[in-house]
Coordinates of C-alpha atoms in Angstrom, one line a residue:
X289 CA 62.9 -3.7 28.2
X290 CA 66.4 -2.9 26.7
X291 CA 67.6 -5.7 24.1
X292 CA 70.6 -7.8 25.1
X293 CA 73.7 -6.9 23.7
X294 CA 76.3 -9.6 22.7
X295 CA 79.4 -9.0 21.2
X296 CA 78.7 -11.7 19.2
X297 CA 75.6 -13.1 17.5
X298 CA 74.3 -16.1 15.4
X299 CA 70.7 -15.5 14.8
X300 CA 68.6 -18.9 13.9
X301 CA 65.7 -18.5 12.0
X302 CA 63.2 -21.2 12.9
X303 CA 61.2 -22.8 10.2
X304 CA 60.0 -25.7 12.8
X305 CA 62.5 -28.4 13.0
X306 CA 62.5 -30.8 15.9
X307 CA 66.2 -29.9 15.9
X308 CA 66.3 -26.1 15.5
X309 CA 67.1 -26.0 19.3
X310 CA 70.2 -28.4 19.0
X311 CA 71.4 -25.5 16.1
X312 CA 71.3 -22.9 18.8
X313 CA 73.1 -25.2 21.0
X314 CA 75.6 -26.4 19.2
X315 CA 76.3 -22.5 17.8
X316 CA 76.6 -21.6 21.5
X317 CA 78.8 -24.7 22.9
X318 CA 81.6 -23.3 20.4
X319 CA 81.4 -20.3 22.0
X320 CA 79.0 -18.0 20.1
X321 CA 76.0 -16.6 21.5
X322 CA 72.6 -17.6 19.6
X323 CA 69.3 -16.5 19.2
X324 CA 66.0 -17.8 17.3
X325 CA 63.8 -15.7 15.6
X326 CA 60.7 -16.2 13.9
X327 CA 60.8 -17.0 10.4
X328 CA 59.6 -14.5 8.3
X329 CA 61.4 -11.6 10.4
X330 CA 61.8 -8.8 8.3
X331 CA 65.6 -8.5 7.0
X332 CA 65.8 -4.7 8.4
X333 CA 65.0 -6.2 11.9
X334 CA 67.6 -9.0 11.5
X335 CA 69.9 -6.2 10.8
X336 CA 69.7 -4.6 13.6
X337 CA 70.7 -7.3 16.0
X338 CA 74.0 -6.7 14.1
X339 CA 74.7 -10.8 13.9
X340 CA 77.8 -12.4 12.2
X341 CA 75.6 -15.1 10.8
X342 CA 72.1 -16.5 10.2
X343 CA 71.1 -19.8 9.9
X344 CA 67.8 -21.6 8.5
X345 CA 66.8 -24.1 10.2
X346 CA 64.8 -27.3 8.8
X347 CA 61.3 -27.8 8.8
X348 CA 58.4 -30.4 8.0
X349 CA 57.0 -28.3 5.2
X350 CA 57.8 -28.5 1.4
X351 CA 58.7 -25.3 -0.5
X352 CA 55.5 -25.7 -2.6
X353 CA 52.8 -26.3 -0.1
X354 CA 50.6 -23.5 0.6
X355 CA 51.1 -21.3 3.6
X356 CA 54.6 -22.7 3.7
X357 CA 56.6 -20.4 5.9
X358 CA 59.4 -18.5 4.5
X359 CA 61.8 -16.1 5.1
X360 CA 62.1 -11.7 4.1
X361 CA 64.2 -12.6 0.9
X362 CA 66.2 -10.0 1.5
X363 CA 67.8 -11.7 3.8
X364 CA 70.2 -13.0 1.1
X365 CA 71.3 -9.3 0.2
X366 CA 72.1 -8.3 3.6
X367 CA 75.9 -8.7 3.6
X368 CA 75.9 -11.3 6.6
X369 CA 76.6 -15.2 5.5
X370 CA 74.0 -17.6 5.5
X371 CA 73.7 -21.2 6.1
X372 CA 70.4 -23.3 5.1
X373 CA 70.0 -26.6 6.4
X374 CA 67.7 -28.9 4.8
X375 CA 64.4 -27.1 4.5
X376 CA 66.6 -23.7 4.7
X377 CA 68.8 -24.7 2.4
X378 CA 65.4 -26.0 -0.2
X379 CA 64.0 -22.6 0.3
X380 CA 67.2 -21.0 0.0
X381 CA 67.9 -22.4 -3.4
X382 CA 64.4 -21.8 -4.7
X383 CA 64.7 -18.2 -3.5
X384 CA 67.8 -16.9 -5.5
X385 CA 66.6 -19.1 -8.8
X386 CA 67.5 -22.6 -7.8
X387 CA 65.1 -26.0 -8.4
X388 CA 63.3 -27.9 -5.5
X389 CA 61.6 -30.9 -6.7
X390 CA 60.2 -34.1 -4.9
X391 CA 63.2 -36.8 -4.9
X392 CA 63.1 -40.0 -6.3
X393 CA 64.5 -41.3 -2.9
X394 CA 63.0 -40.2 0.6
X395 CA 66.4 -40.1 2.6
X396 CA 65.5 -40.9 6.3
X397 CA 68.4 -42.0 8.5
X398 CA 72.3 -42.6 7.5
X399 CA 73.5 -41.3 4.3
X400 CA 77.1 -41.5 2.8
X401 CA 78.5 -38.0 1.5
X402 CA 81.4 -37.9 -0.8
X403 CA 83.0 -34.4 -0.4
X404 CA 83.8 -33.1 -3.5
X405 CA 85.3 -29.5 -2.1
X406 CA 87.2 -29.8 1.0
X407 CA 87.6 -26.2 1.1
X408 CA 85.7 -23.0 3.2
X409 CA 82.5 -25.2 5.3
X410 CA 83.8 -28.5 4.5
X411 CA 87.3 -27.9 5.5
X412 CA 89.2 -30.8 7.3
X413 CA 86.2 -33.1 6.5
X414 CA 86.8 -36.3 5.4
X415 CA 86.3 -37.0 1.8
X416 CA 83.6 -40.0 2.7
X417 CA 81.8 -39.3 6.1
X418 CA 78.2 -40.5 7.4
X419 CA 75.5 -37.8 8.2
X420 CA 72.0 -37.5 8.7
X421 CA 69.6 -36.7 6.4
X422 CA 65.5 -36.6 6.6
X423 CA 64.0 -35.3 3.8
X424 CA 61.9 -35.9 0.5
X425 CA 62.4 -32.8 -1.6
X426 CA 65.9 -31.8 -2.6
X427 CA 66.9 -28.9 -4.5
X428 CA 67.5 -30.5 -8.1
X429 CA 69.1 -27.9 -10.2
X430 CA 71.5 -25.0 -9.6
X431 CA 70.1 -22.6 -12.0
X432 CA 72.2 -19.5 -13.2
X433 CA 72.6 -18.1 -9.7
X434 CA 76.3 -19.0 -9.3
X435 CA 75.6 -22.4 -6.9
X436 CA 78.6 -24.7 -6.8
X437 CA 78.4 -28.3 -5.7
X438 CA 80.5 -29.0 -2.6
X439 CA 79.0 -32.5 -1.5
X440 CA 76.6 -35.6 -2.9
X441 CA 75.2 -38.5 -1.6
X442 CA 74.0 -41.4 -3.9
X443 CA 70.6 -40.1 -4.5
X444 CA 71.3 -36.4 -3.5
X445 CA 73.7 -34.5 -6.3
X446 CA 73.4 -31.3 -3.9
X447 CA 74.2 -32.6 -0.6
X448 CA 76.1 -29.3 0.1
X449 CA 76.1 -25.8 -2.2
X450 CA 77.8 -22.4 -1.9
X451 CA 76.5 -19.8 -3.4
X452 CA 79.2 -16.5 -3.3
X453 CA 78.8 -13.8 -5.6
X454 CA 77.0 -10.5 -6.1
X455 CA 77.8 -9.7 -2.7
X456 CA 76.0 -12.9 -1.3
X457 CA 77.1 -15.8 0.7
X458 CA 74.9 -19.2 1.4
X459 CA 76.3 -21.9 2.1
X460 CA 73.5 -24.9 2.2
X461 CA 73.3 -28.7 3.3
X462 CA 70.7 -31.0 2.7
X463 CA 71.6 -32.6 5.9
X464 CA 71.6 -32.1 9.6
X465 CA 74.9 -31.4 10.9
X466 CA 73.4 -30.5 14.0
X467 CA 73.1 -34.1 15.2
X468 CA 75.0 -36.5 16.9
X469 CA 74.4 -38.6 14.0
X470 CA 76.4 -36.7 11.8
X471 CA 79.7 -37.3 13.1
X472 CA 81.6 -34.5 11.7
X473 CA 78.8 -32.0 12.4
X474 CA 80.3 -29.9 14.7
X475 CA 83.5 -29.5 12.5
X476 CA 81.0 -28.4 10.1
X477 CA 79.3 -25.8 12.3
X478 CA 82.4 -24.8 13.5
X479 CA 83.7 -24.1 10.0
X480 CA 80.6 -21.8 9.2
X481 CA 81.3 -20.0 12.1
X482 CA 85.1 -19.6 12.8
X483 CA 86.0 -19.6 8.5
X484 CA 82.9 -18.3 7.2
X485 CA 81.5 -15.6 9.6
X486 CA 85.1 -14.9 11.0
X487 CA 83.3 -15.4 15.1
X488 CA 86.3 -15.2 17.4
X489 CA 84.1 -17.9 19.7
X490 CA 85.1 -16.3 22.5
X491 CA 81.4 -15.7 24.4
X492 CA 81.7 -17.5 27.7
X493 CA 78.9 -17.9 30.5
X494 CA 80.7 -15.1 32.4
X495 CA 80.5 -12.7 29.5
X496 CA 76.3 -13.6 29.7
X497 CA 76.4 -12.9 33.7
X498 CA 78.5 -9.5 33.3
X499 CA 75.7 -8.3 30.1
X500 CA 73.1 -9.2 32.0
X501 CA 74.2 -7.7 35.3
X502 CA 74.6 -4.2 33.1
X503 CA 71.5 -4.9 31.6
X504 CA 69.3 -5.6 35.0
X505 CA 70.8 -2.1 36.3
X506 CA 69.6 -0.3 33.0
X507 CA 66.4 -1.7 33.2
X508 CA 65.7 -1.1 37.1
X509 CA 67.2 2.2 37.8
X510 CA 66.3 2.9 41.0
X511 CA 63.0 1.1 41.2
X512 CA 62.6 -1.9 43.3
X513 CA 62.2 -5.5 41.7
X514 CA 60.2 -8.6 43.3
X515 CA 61.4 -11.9 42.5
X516 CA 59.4 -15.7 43.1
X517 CA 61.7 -17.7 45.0
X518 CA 60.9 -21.7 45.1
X519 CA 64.2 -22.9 46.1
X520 CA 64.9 -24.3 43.0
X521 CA 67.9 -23.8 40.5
X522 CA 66.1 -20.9 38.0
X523 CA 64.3 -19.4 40.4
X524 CA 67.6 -19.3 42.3
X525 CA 69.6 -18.4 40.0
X526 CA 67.6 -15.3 38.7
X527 CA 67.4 -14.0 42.3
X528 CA 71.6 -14.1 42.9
X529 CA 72.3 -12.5 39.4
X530 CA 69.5 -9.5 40.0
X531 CA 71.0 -9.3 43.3
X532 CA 74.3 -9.1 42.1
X533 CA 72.9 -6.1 39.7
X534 CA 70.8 -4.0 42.3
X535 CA 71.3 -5.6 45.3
X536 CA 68.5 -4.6 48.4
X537 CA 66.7 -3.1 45.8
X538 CA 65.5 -6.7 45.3
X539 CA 63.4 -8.6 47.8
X540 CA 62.2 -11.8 47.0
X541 CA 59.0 -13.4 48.1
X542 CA 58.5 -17.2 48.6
X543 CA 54.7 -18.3 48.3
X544 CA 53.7 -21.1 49.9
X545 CA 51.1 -22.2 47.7
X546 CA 50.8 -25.7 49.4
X547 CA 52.1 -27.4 46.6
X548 CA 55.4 -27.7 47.4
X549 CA 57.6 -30.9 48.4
X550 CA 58.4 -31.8 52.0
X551 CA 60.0 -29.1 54.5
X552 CA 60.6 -26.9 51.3
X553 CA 59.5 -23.9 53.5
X554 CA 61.7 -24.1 55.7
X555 CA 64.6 -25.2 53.3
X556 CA 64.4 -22.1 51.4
X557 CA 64.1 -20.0 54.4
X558 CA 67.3 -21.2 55.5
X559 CA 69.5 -21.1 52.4
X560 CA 68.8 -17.2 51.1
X561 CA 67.8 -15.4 54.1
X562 CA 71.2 -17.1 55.7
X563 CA 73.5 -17.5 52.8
X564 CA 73.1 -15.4 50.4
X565 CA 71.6 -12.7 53.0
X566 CA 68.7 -11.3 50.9
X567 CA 65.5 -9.9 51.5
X568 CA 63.0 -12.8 51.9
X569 CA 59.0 -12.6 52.7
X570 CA 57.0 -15.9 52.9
X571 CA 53.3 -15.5 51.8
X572 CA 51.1 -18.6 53.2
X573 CA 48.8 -18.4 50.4
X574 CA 47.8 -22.5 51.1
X575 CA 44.3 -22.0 51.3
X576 CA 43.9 -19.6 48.5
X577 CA 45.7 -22.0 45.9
X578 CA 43.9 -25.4 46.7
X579 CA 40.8 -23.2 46.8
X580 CA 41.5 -22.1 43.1
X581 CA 41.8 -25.7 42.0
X582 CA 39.5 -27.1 44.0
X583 CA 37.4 -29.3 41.4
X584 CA 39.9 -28.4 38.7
X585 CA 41.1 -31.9 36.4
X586 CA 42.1 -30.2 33.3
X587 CA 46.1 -29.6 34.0
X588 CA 46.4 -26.1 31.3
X589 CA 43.2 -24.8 33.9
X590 CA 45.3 -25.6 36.9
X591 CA 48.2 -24.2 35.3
X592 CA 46.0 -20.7 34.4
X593 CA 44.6 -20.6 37.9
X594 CA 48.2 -21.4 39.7
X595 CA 49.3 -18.2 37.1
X596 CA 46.4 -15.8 38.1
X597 CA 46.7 -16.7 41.8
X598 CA 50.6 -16.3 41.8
X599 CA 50.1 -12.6 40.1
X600 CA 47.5 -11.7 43.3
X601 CA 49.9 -13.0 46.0
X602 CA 52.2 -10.7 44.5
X603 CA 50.6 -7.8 44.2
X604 CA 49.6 -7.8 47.9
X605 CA 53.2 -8.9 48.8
X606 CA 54.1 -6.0 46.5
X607 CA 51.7 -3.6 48.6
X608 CA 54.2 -4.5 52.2
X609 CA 57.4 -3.9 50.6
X610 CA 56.5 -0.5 48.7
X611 CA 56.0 0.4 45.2
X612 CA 57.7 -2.6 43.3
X613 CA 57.8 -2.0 39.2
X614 CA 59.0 -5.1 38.3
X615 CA 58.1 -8.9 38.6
X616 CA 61.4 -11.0 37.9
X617 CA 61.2 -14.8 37.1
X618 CA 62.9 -17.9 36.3
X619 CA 62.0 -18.5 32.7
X620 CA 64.4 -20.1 30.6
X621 CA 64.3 -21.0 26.7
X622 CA 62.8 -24.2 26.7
X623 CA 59.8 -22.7 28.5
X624 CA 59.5 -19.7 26.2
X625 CA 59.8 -21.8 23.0
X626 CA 57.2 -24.9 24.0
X627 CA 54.8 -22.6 25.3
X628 CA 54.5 -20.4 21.9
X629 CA 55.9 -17.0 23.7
X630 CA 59.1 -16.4 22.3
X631 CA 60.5 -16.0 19.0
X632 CA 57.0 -16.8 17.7
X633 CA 58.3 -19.2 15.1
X634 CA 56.7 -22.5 14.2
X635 CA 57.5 -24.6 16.9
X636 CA 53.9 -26.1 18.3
X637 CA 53.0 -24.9 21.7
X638 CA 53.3 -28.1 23.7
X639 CA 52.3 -27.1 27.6
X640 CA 51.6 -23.6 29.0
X641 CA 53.7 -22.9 31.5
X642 CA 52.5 -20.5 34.3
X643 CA 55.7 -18.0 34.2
X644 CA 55.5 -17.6 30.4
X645 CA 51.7 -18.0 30.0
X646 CA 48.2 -17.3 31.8
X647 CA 48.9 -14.1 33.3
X648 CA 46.6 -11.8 33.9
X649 CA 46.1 -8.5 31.8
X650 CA 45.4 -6.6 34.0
X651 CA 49.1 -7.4 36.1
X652 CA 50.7 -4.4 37.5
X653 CA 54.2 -5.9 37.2
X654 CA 57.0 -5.4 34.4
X655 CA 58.7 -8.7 33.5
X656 CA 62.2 -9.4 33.9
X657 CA 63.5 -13.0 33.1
X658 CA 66.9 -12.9 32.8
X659 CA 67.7 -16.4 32.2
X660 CA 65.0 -16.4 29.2
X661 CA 68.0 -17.2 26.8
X662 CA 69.1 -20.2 28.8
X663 CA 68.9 -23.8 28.1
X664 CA 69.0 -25.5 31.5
X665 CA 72.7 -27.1 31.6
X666 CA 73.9 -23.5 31.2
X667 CA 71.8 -21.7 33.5
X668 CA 73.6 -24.5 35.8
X669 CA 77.0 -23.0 34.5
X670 CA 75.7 -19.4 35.5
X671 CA 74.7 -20.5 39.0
X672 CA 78.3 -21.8 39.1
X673 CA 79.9 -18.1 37.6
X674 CA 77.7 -16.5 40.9
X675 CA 79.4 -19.0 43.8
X676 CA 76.1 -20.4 44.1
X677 CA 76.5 -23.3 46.0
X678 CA 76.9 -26.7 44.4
X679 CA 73.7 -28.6 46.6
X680 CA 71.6 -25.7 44.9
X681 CA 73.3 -25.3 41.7
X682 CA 72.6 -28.8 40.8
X683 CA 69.2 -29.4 42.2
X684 CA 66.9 -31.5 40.2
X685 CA 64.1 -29.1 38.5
X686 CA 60.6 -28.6 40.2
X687 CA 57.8 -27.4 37.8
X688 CA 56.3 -23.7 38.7
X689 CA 53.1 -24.9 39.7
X690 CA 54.6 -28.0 41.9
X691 CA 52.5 -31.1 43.1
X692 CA 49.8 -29.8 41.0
X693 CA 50.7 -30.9 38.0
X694 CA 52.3 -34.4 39.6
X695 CA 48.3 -35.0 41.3
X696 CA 46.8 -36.2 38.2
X697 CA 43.0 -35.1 38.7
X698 CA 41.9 -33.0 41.3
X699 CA 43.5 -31.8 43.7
X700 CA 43.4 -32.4 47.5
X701 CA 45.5 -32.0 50.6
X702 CA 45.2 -35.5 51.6
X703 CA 46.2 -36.4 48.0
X704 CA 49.1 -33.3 48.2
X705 CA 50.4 -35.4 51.6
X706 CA 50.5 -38.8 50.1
X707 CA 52.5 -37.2 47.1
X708 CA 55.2 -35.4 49.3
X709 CA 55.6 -38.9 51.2
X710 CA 56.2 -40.8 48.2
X711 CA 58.4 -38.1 46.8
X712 CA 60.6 -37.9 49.6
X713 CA 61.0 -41.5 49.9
X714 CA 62.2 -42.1 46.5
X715 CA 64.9 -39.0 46.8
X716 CA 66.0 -40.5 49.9
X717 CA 66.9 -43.5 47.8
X718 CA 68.3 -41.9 44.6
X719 CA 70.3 -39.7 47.0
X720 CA 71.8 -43.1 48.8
X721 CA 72.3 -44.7 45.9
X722 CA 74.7 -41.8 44.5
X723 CA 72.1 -41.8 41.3
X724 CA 70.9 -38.0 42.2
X725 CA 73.7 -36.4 40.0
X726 CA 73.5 -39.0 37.2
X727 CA 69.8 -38.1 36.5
X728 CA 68.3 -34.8 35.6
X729 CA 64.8 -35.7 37.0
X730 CA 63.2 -37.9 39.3
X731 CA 60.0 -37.5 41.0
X732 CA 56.9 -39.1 41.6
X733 CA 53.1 -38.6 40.5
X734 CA 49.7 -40.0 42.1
X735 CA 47.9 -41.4 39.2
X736 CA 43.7 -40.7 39.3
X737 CA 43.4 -44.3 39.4
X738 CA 43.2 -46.9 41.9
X739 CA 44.2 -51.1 42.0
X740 CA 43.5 -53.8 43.9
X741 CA 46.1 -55.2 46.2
X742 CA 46.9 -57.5 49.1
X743 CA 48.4 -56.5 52.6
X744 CA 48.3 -59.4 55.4
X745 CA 45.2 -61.1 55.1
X746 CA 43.0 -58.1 53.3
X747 CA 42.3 -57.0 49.9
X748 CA 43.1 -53.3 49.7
X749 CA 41.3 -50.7 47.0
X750 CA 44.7 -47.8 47.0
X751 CA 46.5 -45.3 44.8
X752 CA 49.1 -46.1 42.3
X753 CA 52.6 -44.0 42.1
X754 CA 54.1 -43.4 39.5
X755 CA 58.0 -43.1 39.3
X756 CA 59.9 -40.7 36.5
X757 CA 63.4 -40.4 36.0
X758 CA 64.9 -38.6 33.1
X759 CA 68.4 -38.2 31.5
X760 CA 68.9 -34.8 29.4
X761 CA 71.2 -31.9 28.5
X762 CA 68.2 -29.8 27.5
X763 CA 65.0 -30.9 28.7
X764 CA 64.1 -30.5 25.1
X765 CA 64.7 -34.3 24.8
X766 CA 64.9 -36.7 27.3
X767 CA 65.7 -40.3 27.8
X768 CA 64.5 -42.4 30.5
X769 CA 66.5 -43.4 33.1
X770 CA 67.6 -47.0 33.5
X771 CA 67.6 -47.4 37.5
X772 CA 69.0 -50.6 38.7
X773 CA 66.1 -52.7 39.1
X774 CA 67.2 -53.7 43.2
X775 CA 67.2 -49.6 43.5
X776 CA 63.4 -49.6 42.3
X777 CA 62.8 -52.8 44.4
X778 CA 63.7 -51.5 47.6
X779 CA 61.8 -47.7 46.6
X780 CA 58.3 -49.5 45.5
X781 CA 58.9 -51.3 49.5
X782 CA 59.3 -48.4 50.8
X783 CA 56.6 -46.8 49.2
X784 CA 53.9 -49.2 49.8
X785 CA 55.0 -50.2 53.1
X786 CA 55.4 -46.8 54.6
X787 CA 52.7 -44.6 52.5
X788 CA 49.0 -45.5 53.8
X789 CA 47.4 -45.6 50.3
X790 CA 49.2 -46.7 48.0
X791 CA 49.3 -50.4 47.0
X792 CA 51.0 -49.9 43.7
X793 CA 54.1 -48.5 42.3
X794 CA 55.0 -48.7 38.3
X795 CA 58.2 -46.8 36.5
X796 CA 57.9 -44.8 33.4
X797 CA 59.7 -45.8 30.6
X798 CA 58.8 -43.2 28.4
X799 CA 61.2 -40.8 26.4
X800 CA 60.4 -37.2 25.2
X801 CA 59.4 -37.0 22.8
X802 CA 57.1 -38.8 22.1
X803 CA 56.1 -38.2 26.3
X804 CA 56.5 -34.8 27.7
X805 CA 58.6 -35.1 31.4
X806 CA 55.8 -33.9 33.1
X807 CA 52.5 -36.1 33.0
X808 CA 50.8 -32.8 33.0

């Protein structure tokens, strides 16, 4: 596939920081595309994305550990400025003749910086500001490289450096301006960008749709694409920008797997076959999925066997509508990064999703993923650039391989049924209650598990729900949503009182990290 062009790039160079997403984001909200890349990419490679910057990001390592990751040092001599934050900034230092040594003082939390230059990165800061700092090594001395102190703390003398000579600039800080913690952080980003790397900032969501768009035609030609359509926003999404690029040269197919939420056949049939007037197949594949996971617990085996089951479905969709090339899907960033498959950087592969992972080798299919760059919220701002409408556009996220991963344990139909009444009960309520739009998520899960209970005058043996509901710009973190307690009154009634089997319903409280969104 063809690389994407941008007029404008910031390239991140991961080193394994919770935080090196929030870098790319916050590059991007001022209005400069950004990409992460591996580490140790080779400078020459970084060169030829032709970017107006590159930042490190931060890490867990220390500099002097062994099998530390580092980057091509000839990174420093390639012309383009550099920012280093925290671990970056450590390595960074060390690398063009600098000291790193273990502080005296582990910094973890608040720290006060006294700006000492006010000029260049630090520009408009306040003299004294709070930021965030987590570390225990900080770069100690300066050497003869040229480094100039720009910022301290109390027990950090090199809060911020610049380093600008022999055809070099590095700019490091042994904080995270990245956070919201550090209040002036985006002032600092900014300044890197807009003073330092002279960005104009002027890459928009519609500038991403129009490359794209040019990009999807280049790629196609005049082959045909097939696209998985659930209904829900990415998939969505994916399907109105490639039909905007090639238009009946894409037909999307809809599988109903039997793992999907209530009437959602019949939903999607309606919206894109009517609306948006493309080519839709349905394949019932119901009894081939549920055979697949039939006796299946472990939830990165269901996901694998949901994977390798999709891939068949298409490929005998693929053999009615005529000599499709390409397989397009809703993959976005978040996916790529916790599932290890895209910029192959540090970050640890948390879940294996069944678009980015467990696909067979032996698939006939070229990828395309066109929103593979996307964080959610702005794959929400695309689907608004295409007139998508509104209802779809901000549609709560369903997982690739649906109920399955929400039926904790194996999987049945009579288990798949109880789930879809639970689930549409509790969206009934979030829906009434005008919560749907102030949450992200909210679903429900069937725990393996079952309670004792009372109804009338018996003792019941029944299943216990579960109820999550999340608050996030990312889904890289996520907060727990705090649901007026009447609102989850009257939704456990419901539940139990109108759901044969179930006796108990509890609410998860649990934020990501440490929890994942999905149980599985």
């Amino acid at each position: 596939m063809t690389r994407r062009v941008h007029d404008e790039l910031v390239v991140v160079l991961d080193f394994g920081s919770q935080t090196a997403q929030l870098i790319a984001r916050r590059i991007r909200e001022a209005g400069v595309f950004s990409m992460m890349v591996r580490p140790d990419l080779p400078a020459h490679e970084i060169r030829a994305l032709n970017p107006k910057g590159i930042v490190l990001s931060g890490g867990p390592s220390s500099v002097y550990e062994a099998g530390a990751p580092r980057c091509d040092p000839a990174v420093f001599d390639l012309g383009i400025p550099v920012l280093g934050i925290c671990y970056g900034m450590q390595l960074a230092c060390q690398t063009l003749g600098g000291r790193v040594s273990g502080g005296s003082h582990r910094e973890f939390g608040r720290a006060n910086l006294h700006v000492q230059d006010r000029s260049d990165l630090l520009s408009a800061i306040p003299e004294r500001t709070s930021v965030w700092m987590s570390h225990g090594d900080q770069v100690t001395g300066l050497g003869e490289a040229g480094f100039e102190t720009l910022a301290s703390t109390p027990t950090c003398p090199q809060a911020a450096v610049r380093l600008a000579s022999a055809g070099r600039t590095f700019y490091g800080v042994q904080f995270h301006p990245e956070v919201t913690h550090t209040p002036h952080g985006a002032d600092i980003i900014r300044n890197f960008l807009f003073e330092i790397c002279r960005c104009s900032g002027t890459w928009k969501m519609a500038d991403f749709a129009k490359h794209e768009i040019e990009r999807i035609r280049t790629i196609v030609g005049k082959e045909r694409v097939i696209c998985g359509l659930s209904g829900g926003v990415d998939s969505s999404v994916a399907a109105v920008l490639i039909h905007e690029a090639i238009g009946d040269q894409l037909t999307c197919v809809f599988v109903d797997n039997g793992l999907l939420r209530k009437n959602e056949r019949e939903l999607v049939q309606a919206t894109f076959r009517d609306h948006f007037k493309i080519d839709l197949r349905v394949a019932d594949a119901e009894a081939a999925f549920l055979s697949d996971l039939a006796g299946i617990t472990d939830p990165q085996e269901k996901r694998r066997r949901i994977g390798a089951r999709f891939i068949r479905v298409f490929d005998e969709a693929a053999a009615s509508i005529g000599n499709a090339r390409f397989l397009a899907q809703g993959t976005l960033y978040p996916d790529v990064i916790e599932s290890g498959h895209g910029h192959a950087g540090q970050s640890a592969n948390i879940k294996l999703h069944h678009n980015v992972g467990g696909l067979p080798a032996d698939m006939k299919f070229e990828l395309i993923e066109p929103l593979r760059d996307l964080f959610k919220d702005e794959v929400r701002q695309l689907g608004e650039v295409l007139g998508i409408p509104a209802q779809i556009v901000w549609r709560h996220p369903f997982p690739g391989p649906g109920l399955a991963v929400r039926v904790l344990g194996e999987i049945t139909r009579p288990k798949l049924d109880l789930l879809r009444d639970c689930d549409e009960i509790l969206l009934e309520e979030i829906v009434a209650n005008e919560l749907y739009r102030r949450t992200s998520q909210v679903f429900a899960v069937l725990l393996p598990v079952k309670s004792v209970g009372v109804m009338g005058d018996g003792r019941t043996y029944d299943s216990v729900v579960a109820i999550r509901a999340v608050e996030t710009q990312d889904f890289m973190t996520a907060d727990w949503a705090r649901i007026p307690f009447d609102v989850l009154a009257t939704i456990s009634n419901r539940i139990i009182n109108e759901v044969r089997g179930v006796n108990r319903v509890v609410y998860d409280i649990s934020s990501k990290p440490p929890a994942t969104i999905e149980w599985e």
